[in-house]
PDB file of C-alpha atoms in Angstrom:
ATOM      1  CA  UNK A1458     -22.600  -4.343   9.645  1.00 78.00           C
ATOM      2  CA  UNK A1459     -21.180  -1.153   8.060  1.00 84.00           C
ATOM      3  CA  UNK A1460     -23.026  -0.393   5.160  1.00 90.00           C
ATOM      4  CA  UNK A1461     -23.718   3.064   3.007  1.00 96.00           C
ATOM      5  CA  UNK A1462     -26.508   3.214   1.050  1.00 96.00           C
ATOM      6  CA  UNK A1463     -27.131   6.080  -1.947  1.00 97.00           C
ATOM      7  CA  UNK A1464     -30.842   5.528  -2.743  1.00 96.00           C
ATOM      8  CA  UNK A1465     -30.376   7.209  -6.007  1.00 96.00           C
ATOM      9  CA  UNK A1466     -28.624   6.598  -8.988  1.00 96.00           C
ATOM     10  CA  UNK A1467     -29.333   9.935 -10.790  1.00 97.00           C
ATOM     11  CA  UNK A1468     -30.671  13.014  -9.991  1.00 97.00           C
ATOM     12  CA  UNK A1469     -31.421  15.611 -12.565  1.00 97.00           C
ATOM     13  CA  UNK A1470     -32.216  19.443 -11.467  1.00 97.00           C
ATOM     14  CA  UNK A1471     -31.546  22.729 -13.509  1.00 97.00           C
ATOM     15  CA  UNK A1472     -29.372  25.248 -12.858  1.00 97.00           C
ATOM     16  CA  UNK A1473     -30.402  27.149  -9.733  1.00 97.00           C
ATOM     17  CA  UNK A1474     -32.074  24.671  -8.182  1.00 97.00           C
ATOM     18  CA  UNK A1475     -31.546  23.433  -4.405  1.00 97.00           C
ATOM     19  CA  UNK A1476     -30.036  19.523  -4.699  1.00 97.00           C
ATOM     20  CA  UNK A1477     -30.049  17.029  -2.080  1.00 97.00           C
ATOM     21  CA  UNK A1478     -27.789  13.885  -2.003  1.00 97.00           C
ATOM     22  CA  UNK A1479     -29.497  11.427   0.189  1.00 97.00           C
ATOM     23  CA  UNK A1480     -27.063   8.788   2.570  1.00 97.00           C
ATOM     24  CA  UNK A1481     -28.332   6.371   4.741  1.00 96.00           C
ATOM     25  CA  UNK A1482     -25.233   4.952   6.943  1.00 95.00           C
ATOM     26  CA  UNK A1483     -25.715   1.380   9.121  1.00 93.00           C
ATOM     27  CA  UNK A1484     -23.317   1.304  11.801  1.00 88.00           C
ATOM     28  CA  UNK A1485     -23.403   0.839  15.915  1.00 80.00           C
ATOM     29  CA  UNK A1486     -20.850   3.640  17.025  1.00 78.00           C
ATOM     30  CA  UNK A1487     -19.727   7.008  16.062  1.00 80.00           C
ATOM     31  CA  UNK A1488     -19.314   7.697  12.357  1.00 84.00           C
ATOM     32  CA  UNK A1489     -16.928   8.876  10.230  1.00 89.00           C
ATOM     33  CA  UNK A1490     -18.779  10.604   7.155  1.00 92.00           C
ATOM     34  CA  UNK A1491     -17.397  12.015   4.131  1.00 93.00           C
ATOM     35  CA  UNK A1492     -18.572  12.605   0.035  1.00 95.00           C
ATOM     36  CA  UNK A1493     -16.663  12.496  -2.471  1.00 96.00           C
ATOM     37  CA  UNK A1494     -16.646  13.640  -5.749  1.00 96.00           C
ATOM     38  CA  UNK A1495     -16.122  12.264  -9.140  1.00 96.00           C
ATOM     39  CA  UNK A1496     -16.125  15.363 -12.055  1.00 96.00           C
ATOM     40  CA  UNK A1497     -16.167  13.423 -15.963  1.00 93.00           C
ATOM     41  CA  UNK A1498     -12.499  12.167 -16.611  1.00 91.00           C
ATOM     42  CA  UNK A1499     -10.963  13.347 -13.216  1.00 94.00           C
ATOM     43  CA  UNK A1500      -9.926  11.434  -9.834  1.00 95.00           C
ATOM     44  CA  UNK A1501     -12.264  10.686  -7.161  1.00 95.00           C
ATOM     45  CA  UNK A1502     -11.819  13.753  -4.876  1.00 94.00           C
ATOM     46  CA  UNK A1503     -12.827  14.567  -1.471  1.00 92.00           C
ATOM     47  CA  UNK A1504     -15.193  16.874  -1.320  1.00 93.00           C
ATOM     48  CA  UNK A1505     -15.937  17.152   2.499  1.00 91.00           C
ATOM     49  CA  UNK A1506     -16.104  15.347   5.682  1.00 88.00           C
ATOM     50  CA  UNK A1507     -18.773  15.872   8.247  1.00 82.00           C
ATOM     51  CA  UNK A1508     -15.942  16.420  11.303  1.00 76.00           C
ATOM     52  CA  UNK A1509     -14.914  19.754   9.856  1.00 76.00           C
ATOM     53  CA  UNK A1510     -18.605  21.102   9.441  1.00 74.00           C
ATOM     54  CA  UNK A1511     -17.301  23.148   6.719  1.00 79.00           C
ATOM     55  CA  UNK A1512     -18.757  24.452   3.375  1.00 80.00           C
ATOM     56  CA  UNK A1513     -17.340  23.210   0.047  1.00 85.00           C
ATOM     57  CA  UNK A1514     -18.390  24.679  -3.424  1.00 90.00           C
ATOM     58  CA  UNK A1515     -21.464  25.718  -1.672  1.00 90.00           C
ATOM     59  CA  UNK A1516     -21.928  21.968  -0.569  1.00 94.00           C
ATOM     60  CA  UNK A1517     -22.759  21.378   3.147  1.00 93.00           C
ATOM     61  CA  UNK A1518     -23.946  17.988   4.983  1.00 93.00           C
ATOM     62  CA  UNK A1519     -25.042  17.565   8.418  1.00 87.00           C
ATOM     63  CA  UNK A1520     -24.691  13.913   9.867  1.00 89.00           C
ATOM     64  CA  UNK A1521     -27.853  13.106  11.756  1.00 90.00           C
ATOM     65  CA  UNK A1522     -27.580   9.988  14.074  1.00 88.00           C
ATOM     66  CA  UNK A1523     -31.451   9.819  14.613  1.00 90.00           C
ATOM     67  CA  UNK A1524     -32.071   9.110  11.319  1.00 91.00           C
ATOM     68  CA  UNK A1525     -28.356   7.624  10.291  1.00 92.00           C
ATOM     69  CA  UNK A1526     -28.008   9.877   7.324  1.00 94.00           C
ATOM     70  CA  UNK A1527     -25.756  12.291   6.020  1.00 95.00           C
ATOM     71  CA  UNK A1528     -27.423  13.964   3.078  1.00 96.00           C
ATOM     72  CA  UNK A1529     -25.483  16.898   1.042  1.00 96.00           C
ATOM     73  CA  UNK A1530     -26.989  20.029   0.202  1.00 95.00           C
ATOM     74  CA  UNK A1531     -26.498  22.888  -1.654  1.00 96.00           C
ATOM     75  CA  UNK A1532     -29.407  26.160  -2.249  1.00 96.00           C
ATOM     76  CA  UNK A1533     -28.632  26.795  -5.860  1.00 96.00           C
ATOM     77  CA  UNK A1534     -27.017  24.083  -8.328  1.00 97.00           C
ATOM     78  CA  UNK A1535     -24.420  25.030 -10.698  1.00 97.00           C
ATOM     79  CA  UNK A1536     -23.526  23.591 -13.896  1.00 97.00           C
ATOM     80  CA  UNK A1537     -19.899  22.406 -13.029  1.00 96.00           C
ATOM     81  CA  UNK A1538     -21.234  20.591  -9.704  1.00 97.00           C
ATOM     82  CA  UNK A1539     -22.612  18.223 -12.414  1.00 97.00           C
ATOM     83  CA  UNK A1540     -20.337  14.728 -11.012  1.00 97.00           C
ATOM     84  CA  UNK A1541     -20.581  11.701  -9.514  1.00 97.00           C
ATOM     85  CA  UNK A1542     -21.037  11.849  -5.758  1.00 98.00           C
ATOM     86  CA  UNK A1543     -20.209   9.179  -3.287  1.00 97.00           C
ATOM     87  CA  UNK A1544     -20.992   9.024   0.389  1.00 97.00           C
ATOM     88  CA  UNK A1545     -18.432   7.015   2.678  1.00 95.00           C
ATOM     89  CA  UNK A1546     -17.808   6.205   5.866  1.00 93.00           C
ATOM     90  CA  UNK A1547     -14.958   5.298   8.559  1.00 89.00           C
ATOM     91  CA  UNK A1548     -15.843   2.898  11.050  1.00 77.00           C
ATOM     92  CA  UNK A1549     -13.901   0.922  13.608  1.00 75.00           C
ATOM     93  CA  UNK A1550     -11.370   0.065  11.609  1.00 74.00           C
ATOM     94  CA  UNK A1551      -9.724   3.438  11.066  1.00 75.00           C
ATOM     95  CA  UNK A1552      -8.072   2.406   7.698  1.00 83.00           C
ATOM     96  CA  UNK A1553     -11.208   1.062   6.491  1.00 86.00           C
ATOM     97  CA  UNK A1554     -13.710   2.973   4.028  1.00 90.00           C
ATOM     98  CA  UNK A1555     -16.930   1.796   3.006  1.00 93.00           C
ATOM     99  CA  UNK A1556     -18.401   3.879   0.148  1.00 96.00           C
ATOM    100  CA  UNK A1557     -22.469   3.848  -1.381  1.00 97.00           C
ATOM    101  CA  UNK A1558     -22.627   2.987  -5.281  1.00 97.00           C
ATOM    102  CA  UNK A1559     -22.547   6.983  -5.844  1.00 97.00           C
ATOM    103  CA  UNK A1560     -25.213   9.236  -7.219  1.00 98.00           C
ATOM    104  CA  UNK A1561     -24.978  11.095 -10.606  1.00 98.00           C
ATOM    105  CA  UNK A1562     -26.101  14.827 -10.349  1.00 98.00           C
ATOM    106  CA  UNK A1563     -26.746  16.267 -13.812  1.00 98.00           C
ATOM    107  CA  UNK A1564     -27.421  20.272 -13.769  1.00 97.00           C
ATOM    108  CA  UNK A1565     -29.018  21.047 -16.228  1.00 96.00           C
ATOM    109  CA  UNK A1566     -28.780  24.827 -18.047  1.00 94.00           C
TER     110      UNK A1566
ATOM    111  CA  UNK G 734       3.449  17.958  -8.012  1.00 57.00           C
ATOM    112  CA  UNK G 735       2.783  14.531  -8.903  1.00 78.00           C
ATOM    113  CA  UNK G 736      -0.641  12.511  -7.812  1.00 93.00           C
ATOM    114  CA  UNK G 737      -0.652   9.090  -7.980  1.00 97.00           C
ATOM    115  CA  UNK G 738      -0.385   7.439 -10.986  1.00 97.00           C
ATOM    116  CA  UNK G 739      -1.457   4.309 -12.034  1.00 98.00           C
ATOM    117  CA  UNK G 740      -0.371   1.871 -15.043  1.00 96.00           C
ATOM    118  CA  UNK G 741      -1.710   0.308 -17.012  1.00 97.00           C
ATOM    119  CA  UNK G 742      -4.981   2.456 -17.338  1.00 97.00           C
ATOM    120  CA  UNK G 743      -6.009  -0.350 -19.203  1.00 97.00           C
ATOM    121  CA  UNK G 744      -5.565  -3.992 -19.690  1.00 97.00           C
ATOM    122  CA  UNK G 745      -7.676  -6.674 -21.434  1.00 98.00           C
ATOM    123  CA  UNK G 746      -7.076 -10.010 -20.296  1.00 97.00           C
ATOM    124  CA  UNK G 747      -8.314 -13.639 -21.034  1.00 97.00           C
ATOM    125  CA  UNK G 748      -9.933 -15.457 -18.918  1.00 97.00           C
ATOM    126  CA  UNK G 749      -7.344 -17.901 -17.278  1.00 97.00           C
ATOM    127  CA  UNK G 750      -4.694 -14.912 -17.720  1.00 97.00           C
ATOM    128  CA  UNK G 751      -2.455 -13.409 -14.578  1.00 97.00           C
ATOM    129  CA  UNK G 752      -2.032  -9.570 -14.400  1.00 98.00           C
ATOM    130  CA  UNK G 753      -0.239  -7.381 -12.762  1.00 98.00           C
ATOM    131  CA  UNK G 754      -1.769  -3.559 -11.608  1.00 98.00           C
ATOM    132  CA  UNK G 755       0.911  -0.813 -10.102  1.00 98.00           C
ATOM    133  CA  UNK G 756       0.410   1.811  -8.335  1.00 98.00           C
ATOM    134  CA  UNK G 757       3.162   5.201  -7.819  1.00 97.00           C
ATOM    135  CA  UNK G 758       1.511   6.581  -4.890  1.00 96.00           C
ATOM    136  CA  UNK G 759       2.815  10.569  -3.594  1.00 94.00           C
ATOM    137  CA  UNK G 760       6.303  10.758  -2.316  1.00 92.00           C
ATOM    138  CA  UNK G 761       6.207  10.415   0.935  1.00 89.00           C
ATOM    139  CA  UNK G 762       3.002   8.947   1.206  1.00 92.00           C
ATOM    140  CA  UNK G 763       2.959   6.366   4.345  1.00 92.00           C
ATOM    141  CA  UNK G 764      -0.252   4.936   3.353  1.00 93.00           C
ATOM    142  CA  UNK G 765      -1.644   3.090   0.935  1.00 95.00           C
ATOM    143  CA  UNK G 766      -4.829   1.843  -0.579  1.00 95.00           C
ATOM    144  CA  UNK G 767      -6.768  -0.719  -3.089  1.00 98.00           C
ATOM    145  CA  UNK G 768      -9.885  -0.944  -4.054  1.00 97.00           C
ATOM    146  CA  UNK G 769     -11.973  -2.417  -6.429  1.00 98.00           C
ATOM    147  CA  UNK G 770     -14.790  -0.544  -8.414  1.00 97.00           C
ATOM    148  CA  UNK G 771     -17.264  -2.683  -9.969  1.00 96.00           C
ATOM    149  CA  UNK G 772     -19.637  -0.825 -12.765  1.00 93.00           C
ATOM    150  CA  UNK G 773     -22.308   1.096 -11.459  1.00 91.00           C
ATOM    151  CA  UNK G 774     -21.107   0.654  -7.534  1.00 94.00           C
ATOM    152  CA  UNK G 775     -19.042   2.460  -5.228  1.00 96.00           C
ATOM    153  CA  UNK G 776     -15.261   1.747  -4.404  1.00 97.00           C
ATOM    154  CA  UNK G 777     -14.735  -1.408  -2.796  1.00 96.00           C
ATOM    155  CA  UNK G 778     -11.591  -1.960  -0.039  1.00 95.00           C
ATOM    156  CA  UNK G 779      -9.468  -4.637  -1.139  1.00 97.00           C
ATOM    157  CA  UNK G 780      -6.513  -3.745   0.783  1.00 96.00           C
ATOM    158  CA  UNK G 781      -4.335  -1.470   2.911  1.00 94.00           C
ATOM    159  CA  UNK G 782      -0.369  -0.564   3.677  1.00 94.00           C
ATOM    160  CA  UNK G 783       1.678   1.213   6.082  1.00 92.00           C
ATOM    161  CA  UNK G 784       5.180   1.240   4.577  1.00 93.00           C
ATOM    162  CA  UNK G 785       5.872  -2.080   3.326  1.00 95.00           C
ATOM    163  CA  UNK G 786       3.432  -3.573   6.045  1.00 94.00           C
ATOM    164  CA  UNK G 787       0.187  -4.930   4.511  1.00 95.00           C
ATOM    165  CA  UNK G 788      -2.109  -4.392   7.376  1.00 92.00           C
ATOM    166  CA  UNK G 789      -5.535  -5.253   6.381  1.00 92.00           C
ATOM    167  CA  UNK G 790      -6.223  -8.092   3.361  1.00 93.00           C
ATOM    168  CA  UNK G 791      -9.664  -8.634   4.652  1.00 92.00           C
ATOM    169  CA  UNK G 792     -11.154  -7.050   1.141  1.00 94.00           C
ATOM    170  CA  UNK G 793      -9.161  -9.218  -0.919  1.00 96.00           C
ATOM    171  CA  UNK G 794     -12.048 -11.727  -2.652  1.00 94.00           C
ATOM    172  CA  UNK G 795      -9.749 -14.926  -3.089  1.00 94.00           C
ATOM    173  CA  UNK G 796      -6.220 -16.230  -2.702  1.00 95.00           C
ATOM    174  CA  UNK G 797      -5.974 -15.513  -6.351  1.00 97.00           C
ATOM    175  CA  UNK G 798      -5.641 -11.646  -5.062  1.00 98.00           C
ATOM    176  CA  UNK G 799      -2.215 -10.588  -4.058  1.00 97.00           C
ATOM    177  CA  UNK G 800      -0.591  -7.461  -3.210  1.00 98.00           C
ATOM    178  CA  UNK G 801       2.567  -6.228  -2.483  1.00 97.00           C
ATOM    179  CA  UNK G 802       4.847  -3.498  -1.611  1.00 96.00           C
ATOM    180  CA  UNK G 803       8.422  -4.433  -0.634  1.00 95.00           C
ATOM    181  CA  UNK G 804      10.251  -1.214  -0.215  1.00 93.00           C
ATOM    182  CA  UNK G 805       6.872   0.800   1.310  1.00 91.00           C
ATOM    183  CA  UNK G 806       6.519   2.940  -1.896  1.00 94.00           C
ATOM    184  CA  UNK G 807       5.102   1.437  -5.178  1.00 97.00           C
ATOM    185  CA  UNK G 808       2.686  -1.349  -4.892  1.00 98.00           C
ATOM    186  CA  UNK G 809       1.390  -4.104  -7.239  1.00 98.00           C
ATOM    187  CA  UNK G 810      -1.872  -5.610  -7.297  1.00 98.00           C
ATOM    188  CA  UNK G 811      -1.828  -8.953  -9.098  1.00 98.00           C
ATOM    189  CA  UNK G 812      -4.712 -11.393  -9.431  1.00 98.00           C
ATOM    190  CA  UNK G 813      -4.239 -14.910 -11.191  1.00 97.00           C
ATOM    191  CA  UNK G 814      -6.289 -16.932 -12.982  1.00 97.00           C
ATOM    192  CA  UNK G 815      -8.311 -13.757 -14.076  1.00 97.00           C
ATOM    193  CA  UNK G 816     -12.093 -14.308 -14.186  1.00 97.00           C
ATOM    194  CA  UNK G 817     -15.154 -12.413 -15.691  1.00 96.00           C
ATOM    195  CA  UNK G 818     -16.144 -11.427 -12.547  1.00 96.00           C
ATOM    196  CA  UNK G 819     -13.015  -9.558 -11.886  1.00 97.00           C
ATOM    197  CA  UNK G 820     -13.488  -6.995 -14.505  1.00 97.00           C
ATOM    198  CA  UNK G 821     -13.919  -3.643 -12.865  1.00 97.00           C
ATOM    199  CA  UNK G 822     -12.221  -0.569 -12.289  1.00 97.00           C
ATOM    200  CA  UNK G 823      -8.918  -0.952  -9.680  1.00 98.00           C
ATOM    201  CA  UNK G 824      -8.407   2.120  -7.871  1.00 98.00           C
ATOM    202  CA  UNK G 825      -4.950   3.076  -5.376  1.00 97.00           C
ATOM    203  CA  UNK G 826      -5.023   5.925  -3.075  1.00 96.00           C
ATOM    204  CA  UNK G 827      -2.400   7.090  -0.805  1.00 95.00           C
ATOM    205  CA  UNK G 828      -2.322   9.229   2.271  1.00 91.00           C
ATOM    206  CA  UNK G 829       0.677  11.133   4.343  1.00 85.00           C
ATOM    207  CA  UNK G 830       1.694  10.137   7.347  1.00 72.00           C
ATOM    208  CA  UNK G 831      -0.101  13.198   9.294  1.00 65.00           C
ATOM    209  CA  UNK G 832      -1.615  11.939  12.632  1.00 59.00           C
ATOM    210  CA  UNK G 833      -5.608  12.333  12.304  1.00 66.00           C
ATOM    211  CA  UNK G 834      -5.281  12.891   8.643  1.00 70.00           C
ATOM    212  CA  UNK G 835      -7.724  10.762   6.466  1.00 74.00           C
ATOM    213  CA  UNK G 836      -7.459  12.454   2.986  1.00 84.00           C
ATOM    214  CA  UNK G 837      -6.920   9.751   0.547  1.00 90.00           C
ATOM    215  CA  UNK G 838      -5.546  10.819  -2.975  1.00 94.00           C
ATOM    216  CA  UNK G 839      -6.380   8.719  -5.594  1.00 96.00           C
ATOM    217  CA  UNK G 840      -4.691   7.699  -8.882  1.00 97.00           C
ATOM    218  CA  UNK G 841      -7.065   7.808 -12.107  1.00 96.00           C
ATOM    219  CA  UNK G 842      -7.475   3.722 -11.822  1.00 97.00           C
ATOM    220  CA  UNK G 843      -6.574   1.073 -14.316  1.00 98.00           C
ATOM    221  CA  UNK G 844      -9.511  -0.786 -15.797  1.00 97.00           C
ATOM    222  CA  UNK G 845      -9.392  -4.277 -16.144  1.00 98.00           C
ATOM    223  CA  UNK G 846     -11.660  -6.116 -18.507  1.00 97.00           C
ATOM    224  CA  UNK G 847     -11.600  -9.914 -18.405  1.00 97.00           C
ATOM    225  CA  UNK G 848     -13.055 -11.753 -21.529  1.00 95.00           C
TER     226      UNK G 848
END
């Protein structure tokens, strides 16, 4: 089965602080990994998918197949990354996304 | 330019009620999505387009889901016979038609709360 799964639903850290997102993915093949972002009254947003390897806002993730995760990281928290985060993934069926139930990241000053 | 919008953003229905959720997705846009978000959980896939095709119904919960778009650009959601348990958040995306692309834009949802 494809599943996501966002072990936490909040995670509080101040302002300068390194924050970690942890994913946990179940699925048989090759992944397709992504997080997106939620900020308070705006559209959910992709932030960045693990293909690209790219840096986003300071946000990177590394997908690790040993340990089916996908966590995202960033050294030093900001206020504005303060959102709702949600891991997804792509599996076999390419038009098919399967999201975790999101983490809330609260920065605080 | 113009995201996809989404109308109602609200709706309050009795239980027993049909509604009826649409979704304006980009110009252009080949793709299209539903899902459903319950409170506290992640976006669930109800459904999927390519033009006017509805490819994948395989999130759909029960018959009483239905969705539609006849001329492959705006799409309606409509569920009959609302129940509690359909109350949630009902979110469209759409995507271009860009081979390997898999950006989804979404549209800000339309809540549905079912008394």
């Amino acid at each position: 089965a494809q599943r996501v799964t966002q072990p936490e639903k909040l995670l509080s850290v101040f302002k300068g602080a390194p924050v970690e997102l942890k994913c946990n993915y179940s699925y048989s093949g090759s992944p397709e990994l992504f997080w997106y972002v939620q900020y308070s009254r705006q559209r959910l947003q992709l932030l960045l998918r693990h293909i690209s390897r790219e840096s986003i806002k300071g946000f990177t993730a590394d997908l690790n197949k040993g340990e089916t995760s996908f966590h995202l990281k960033k050294p030093f928290a900001q206020e504005e990354d303060s959102a709702m985060y949600y891991c997804a993934l792509r599996g076999y069926n390419f038009n098919k996304f399967y999201f975790g139930s999101g983490t809330k990241l609260n920065v605080k000053p | 330019g113009a995201g996809v919008s989404q109308s109602p953003r609200y709706k309050v229905a009795k239980r027993g009620q049909d509604v009826a959720l649409r979704c304006d997705p980009i110009s252009g846009h080949v793709s299209l999505f539903w899902y459903q978000q319950a409170l506290g959980q992640g976006p669930e896939f109800l459904t999927y387009f390519q033009n006017e095709a509805q490819l994948d119904k395989s999130g759909l919960p029960s018959d009483r889901f239905f969705a539609e778009r006849p001329e492959g650009s705006v799409s309606t959601l409509k569920i009959q016979r609302t129940q509690q348990e359909d109350s949630a958040v009902y979110l469209c995306a759409s995507r271009t038609r860009l081979a390997g692309e898999v950006e989804q834009f979404f549209g800000p949802g339309t809540r549905l709360t079912v008394l």
